[in-house]
Amino acid sequence: MADKVNLIKNGDFEDKGAHWSGNDIEANHKEKAYLRNGENNRVAELDGHRGQETVMEQSFEVTDPISTELTFDSALRNAAMNDAGSDGFTVEILNED
């Protein structure tokens, strides 16, 4: 089986918001700051309050056809439970051709 190719740069947010563009990107904290679970993984906050929207995007080139997968972990911050929106997430994969 071929090695997986990681197309997304800084997908673990260890370099905070580097390689990401958009609005309201907050990738300065570790998971434990939001979930109080003791985990040290760096994460990005997506606003989940009513009427707020976070956009995070990056572009990359795929030179040869590949088959891969996109995985995405999410959790609602404990402090936001009373004011959470209900729109969920939208993930778009766009082809410029």
Short mmCIF file of N, CA and C in Angstrom, two decimals:
data_model
loop_
_atom_site.label_atom_id
_atom_site.label_comp_id
_atom_site.label_asym_id
_atom_site.label_seq_id
_atom_site.Cartn_x
_atom_site.Cartn_y
_atom_site.Cartn_z
N MET A 1 0.84 -1.18 0.00
CA MET A 1 0.00 0.00 0.00
C MET A 1 0.89 1.24 0.00
N ALA A 2 0.57 2.20 -0.82
CA ALA A 2 1.38 3.42 -0.92
C ALA A 2 1.23 4.28 0.34
N ASP A 3 2.28 5.03 0.65
CA ASP A 3 2.22 5.94 1.79
C ASP A 3 1.17 7.01 1.54
N LYS A 4 0.49 7.43 2.59
CA LYS A 4 -0.49 8.51 2.47
C LYS A 4 0.23 9.82 2.21
N VAL A 5 -0.37 10.64 1.39
CA VAL A 5 0.16 11.95 1.06
C VAL A 5 -0.61 12.99 1.87
N ASN A 6 0.11 13.82 2.62
CA ASN A 6 -0.54 14.87 3.38
C ASN A 6 -0.55 16.15 2.55
N LEU A 7 -1.70 16.51 2.02
CA LEU A 7 -1.83 17.69 1.16
C LEU A 7 -2.02 18.97 1.97
N ILE A 8 -2.59 18.88 3.14
CA ILE A 8 -2.89 20.05 3.96
C ILE A 8 -1.67 20.40 4.79
N LYS A 9 -1.23 21.64 4.67
CA LYS A 9 -0.07 22.12 5.44
C LYS A 9 -0.55 22.59 6.80
N ASN A 10 0.20 22.21 7.84
CA ASN A 10 -0.10 22.60 9.21
C ASN A 10 -1.50 22.17 9.64
N GLY A 11 -1.89 20.98 9.25
CA GLY A 11 -3.19 20.46 9.62
C GLY A 11 -3.32 20.16 11.10
N ASP A 12 -2.19 20.06 11.81
CA ASP A 12 -2.24 19.82 13.25
C ASP A 12 -2.11 21.12 14.04
N PHE A 13 -1.99 22.25 13.37
CA PHE A 13 -1.93 23.59 13.95
C PHE A 13 -0.75 23.81 14.89
N GLU A 14 0.28 22.97 14.79
CA GLU A 14 1.46 23.17 15.63
C GLU A 14 2.17 24.48 15.31
N ASP A 15 2.00 24.98 14.08
CA ASP A 15 2.54 26.29 13.71
C ASP A 15 1.45 27.35 13.78
N LYS A 16 0.52 27.15 14.69
CA LYS A 16 -0.62 28.05 14.92
C LYS A 16 -1.38 28.27 13.62
N GLY A 17 -1.57 29.48 13.15
CA GLY A 17 -2.38 29.74 11.96
C GLY A 17 -1.60 29.74 10.66
N ALA A 18 -0.32 29.34 10.69
CA ALA A 18 0.50 29.34 9.47
C ALA A 18 -0.13 28.48 8.38
N HIS A 19 -0.09 28.95 7.14
CA HIS A 19 -0.59 28.28 5.94
C HIS A 19 -2.10 28.31 5.81
N TRP A 20 -2.80 28.95 6.74
CA TRP A 20 -4.25 29.06 6.67
C TRP A 20 -4.62 30.51 6.40
N SER A 21 -5.64 30.73 5.59
CA SER A 21 -6.19 32.07 5.40
C SER A 21 -7.68 32.00 5.67
N GLY A 22 -8.31 33.16 5.79
CA GLY A 22 -9.74 33.21 6.07
C GLY A 22 -10.03 34.31 7.06
N ASN A 23 -11.03 34.11 7.87
CA ASN A 23 -11.38 35.10 8.88
C ASN A 23 -11.49 34.44 10.24
N ASP A 24 -11.19 35.19 11.25
CA ASP A 24 -11.35 34.76 12.65
C ASP A 24 -10.62 33.45 12.96
N ILE A 25 -9.38 33.32 12.44
CA ILE A 25 -8.60 32.11 12.71
C ILE A 25 -7.92 32.25 14.06
N GLU A 26 -8.28 31.38 14.97
CA GLU A 26 -7.67 31.36 16.30
C GLU A 26 -7.10 29.98 16.53
N ALA A 27 -5.78 29.86 16.43
CA ALA A 27 -5.11 28.56 16.61
C ALA A 27 -3.97 28.72 17.60
N ASN A 28 -4.22 29.44 18.66
CA ASN A 28 -3.18 29.76 19.64
C ASN A 28 -3.22 28.89 20.88
N HIS A 29 -4.25 28.09 21.04
CA HIS A 29 -4.43 27.37 22.29
C HIS A 29 -4.40 25.86 22.08
N LYS A 30 -4.26 25.17 23.17
CA LYS A 30 -4.27 23.70 23.16
C LYS A 30 -5.68 23.22 23.48
N GLU A 31 -5.93 21.99 23.13
CA GLU A 31 -7.26 21.39 23.33
C GLU A 31 -7.75 21.54 24.77
N LYS A 32 -6.87 21.40 25.72
CA LYS A 32 -7.28 21.46 27.13
C LYS A 32 -7.84 22.82 27.53
N ALA A 33 -7.49 23.89 26.80
CA ALA A 33 -8.01 25.22 27.12
C ALA A 33 -9.51 25.31 26.84
N TYR A 34 -9.97 24.56 25.85
CA TYR A 34 -11.38 24.61 25.47
C TYR A 34 -12.21 23.51 26.14
N LEU A 35 -11.65 22.32 26.23
CA LEU A 35 -12.42 21.17 26.72
C LEU A 35 -12.08 20.77 28.14
N ARG A 36 -11.04 21.38 28.69
CA ARG A 36 -10.62 21.08 30.07
C ARG A 36 -10.39 19.58 30.26
N ASN A 37 -9.74 18.95 29.25
CA ASN A 37 -9.54 17.51 29.30
C ASN A 37 -8.07 17.10 29.48
N GLY A 38 -7.16 18.08 29.61
CA GLY A 38 -5.77 17.77 29.83
C GLY A 38 -4.95 17.49 28.58
N GLU A 39 -5.58 17.48 27.39
CA GLU A 39 -4.88 17.17 26.14
C GLU A 39 -4.07 18.36 25.66
N ASN A 40 -2.85 18.10 25.15
CA ASN A 40 -1.95 19.16 24.70
C ASN A 40 -1.93 19.35 23.19
N ASN A 41 -2.85 18.75 22.45
CA ASN A 41 -2.91 18.95 21.01
C ASN A 41 -3.29 20.41 20.72
N ARG A 42 -2.58 21.04 19.79
CA ARG A 42 -2.97 22.40 19.40
C ARG A 42 -4.18 22.29 18.48
N VAL A 43 -5.14 23.18 18.65
CA VAL A 43 -6.39 23.14 17.90
C VAL A 43 -6.73 24.51 17.35
N ALA A 44 -7.66 24.56 16.42
CA ALA A 44 -8.19 25.82 15.90
C ALA A 44 -9.64 25.95 16.38
N GLU A 45 -9.97 27.15 16.81
CA GLU A 45 -11.34 27.40 17.25
C GLU A 45 -12.18 27.84 16.07
N LEU A 46 -13.34 27.24 15.91
CA LEU A 46 -14.33 27.67 14.93
C LEU A 46 -15.49 28.24 15.73
N ASP A 47 -15.82 29.50 15.49
CA ASP A 47 -16.91 30.11 16.25
C ASP A 47 -18.20 29.35 16.03
N GLY A 48 -18.86 29.03 17.12
CA GLY A 48 -20.11 28.29 17.04
C GLY A 48 -21.27 29.06 17.60
N HIS A 49 -21.05 30.33 17.94
CA HIS A 49 -22.16 31.14 18.46
C HIS A 49 -23.09 31.53 17.34
N ARG A 50 -24.33 31.77 17.68
CA ARG A 50 -25.32 32.19 16.68
C ARG A 50 -24.82 33.43 15.95
N GLY A 51 -24.93 33.42 14.63
CA GLY A 51 -24.60 34.59 13.83
C GLY A 51 -23.12 34.78 13.55
N GLN A 52 -22.26 33.91 14.04
CA GLN A 52 -20.82 34.03 13.78
C GLN A 52 -20.39 32.95 12.81
N GLU A 53 -19.35 33.26 12.05
CA GLU A 53 -18.85 32.31 11.07
C GLU A 53 -17.32 32.39 11.02
N THR A 54 -16.68 31.25 11.01
CA THR A 54 -15.23 31.16 10.85
C THR A 54 -14.95 30.51 9.51
N VAL A 55 -14.06 31.12 8.75
CA VAL A 55 -13.63 30.56 7.47
C VAL A 55 -12.15 30.26 7.58
N MET A 56 -11.77 29.02 7.30
CA MET A 56 -10.37 28.61 7.26
C MET A 56 -10.16 27.91 5.93
N GLU A 57 -9.15 28.37 5.19
CA GLU A 57 -8.93 27.77 3.88
C GLU A 57 -7.46 27.77 3.52
N GLN A 58 -7.13 26.89 2.60
CA GLN A 58 -5.80 26.88 2.00
C GLN A 58 -5.90 26.23 0.63
N SER A 59 -4.99 26.63 -0.23
CA SER A 59 -4.94 26.08 -1.58
C SER A 59 -3.68 25.25 -1.74
N PHE A 60 -3.79 24.20 -2.52
CA PHE A 60 -2.63 23.37 -2.82
C PHE A 60 -2.85 22.73 -4.18
N GLU A 61 -1.79 22.27 -4.78
CA GLU A 61 -1.85 21.68 -6.10
C GLU A 61 -1.65 20.17 -6.01
N VAL A 62 -2.47 19.44 -6.71
CA VAL A 62 -2.33 17.99 -6.83
C VAL A 62 -1.88 17.73 -8.26
N THR A 63 -0.63 17.31 -8.42
CA THR A 63 -0.07 17.17 -9.77
C THR A 63 -0.46 15.87 -10.45
N ASP A 64 -0.68 14.81 -9.69
CA ASP A 64 -1.08 13.52 -10.25
C ASP A 64 -2.35 13.05 -9.55
N PRO A 65 -3.22 12.35 -10.25
CA PRO A 65 -4.44 11.85 -9.60
C PRO A 65 -4.09 10.96 -8.41
N ILE A 66 -4.80 11.16 -7.31
CA ILE A 66 -4.60 10.34 -6.12
C ILE A 66 -5.95 10.03 -5.49
N SER A 67 -5.96 9.04 -4.66
CA SER A 67 -7.11 8.74 -3.84
C SER A 67 -6.65 8.90 -2.40
N THR A 68 -7.37 9.69 -1.64
CA THR A 68 -6.97 9.95 -0.25
C THR A 68 -8.21 10.16 0.60
N GLU A 69 -8.05 10.50 1.83
CA GLU A 69 -9.20 10.77 2.69
C GLU A 69 -8.93 12.03 3.51
N LEU A 70 -10.00 12.66 3.91
CA LEU A 70 -9.93 13.84 4.76
C LEU A 70 -10.59 13.48 6.07
N THR A 71 -9.87 13.65 7.15
CA THR A 71 -10.46 13.40 8.47
C THR A 71 -10.53 14.72 9.21
N PHE A 72 -11.53 14.85 10.05
CA PHE A 72 -11.83 16.11 10.69
C PHE A 72 -12.39 15.81 12.07
N ASP A 73 -11.75 16.29 13.11
CA ASP A 73 -12.24 16.12 14.47
C ASP A 73 -12.82 17.44 14.94
N SER A 74 -13.91 17.38 15.68
CA SER A 74 -14.50 18.60 16.22
C SER A 74 -15.12 18.32 17.58
N ALA A 75 -15.26 19.38 18.36
CA ALA A 75 -15.91 19.29 19.66
C ALA A 75 -16.46 20.67 20.01
N LEU A 76 -17.55 20.71 20.72
CA LEU A 76 -18.13 21.96 21.16
C LEU A 76 -17.48 22.37 22.48
N ARG A 77 -16.99 23.58 22.54
CA ARG A 77 -16.36 24.06 23.76
C ARG A 77 -17.39 24.11 24.89
N ASN A 78 -16.99 23.66 26.05
CA ASN A 78 -17.90 23.62 27.20
C ASN A 78 -18.54 24.97 27.48
N ALA A 79 -17.78 26.05 27.39
CA ALA A 79 -18.28 27.38 27.73
C ALA A 79 -19.31 27.88 26.73
N ALA A 80 -19.40 27.28 25.54
CA ALA A 80 -20.30 27.78 24.50
C ALA A 80 -21.63 27.02 24.45
N MET A 81 -21.85 26.08 25.32
CA MET A 81 -23.02 25.21 25.22
C MET A 81 -24.34 25.99 25.20
N ASN A 82 -24.46 27.06 25.95
CA ASN A 82 -25.73 27.78 26.05
C ASN A 82 -26.02 28.68 24.86
N ASP A 83 -25.02 28.96 24.01
CA ASP A 83 -25.21 29.88 22.90
C ASP A 83 -24.75 29.26 21.58
N ALA A 84 -24.86 27.96 21.47
CA ALA A 84 -24.37 27.28 20.27
C ALA A 84 -25.32 27.45 19.10
N GLY A 85 -24.76 27.68 17.93
CA GLY A 85 -25.57 27.72 16.72
C GLY A 85 -25.94 26.30 16.32
N SER A 86 -26.75 26.18 15.28
CA SER A 86 -27.19 24.86 14.86
C SER A 86 -26.87 24.58 13.39
N ASP A 87 -26.04 25.42 12.76
CA ASP A 87 -25.75 25.27 11.34
C ASP A 87 -24.78 24.14 11.03
N GLY A 88 -23.94 23.76 11.95
CA GLY A 88 -22.97 22.69 11.71
C GLY A 88 -21.78 23.17 10.91
N PHE A 89 -21.14 22.26 10.18
CA PHE A 89 -19.95 22.55 9.41
C PHE A 89 -20.21 22.37 7.93
N THR A 90 -19.48 23.13 7.14
CA THR A 90 -19.47 22.94 5.69
C THR A 90 -18.02 22.77 5.27
N VAL A 91 -17.72 21.70 4.56
CA VAL A 91 -16.39 21.47 4.03
C VAL A 91 -16.52 21.46 2.52
N GLU A 92 -15.75 22.31 1.85
CA GLU A 92 -15.81 22.36 0.39
C GLU A 92 -14.44 22.02 -0.17
N ILE A 93 -14.44 21.16 -1.16
CA ILE A 93 -13.22 20.83 -1.90
C ILE A 93 -13.46 21.29 -3.33
N LEU A 94 -12.70 22.28 -3.76
CA LEU A 94 -12.94 22.91 -5.05
C LEU A 94 -11.84 22.60 -6.04
N ASN A 95 -12.22 22.41 -7.28
CA ASN A 95 -11.28 22.19 -8.36
C ASN A 95 -11.28 23.45 -9.22
N GLU A 96 -10.12 24.06 -9.41
CA GLU A 96 -10.05 25.33 -10.15
C GLU A 96 -10.22 25.15 -11.65
N ASP A 97 -10.11 23.95 -12.17
CA ASP A 97 -10.25 23.75 -13.62
C ASP A 97 -11.67 23.96 -14.09
#
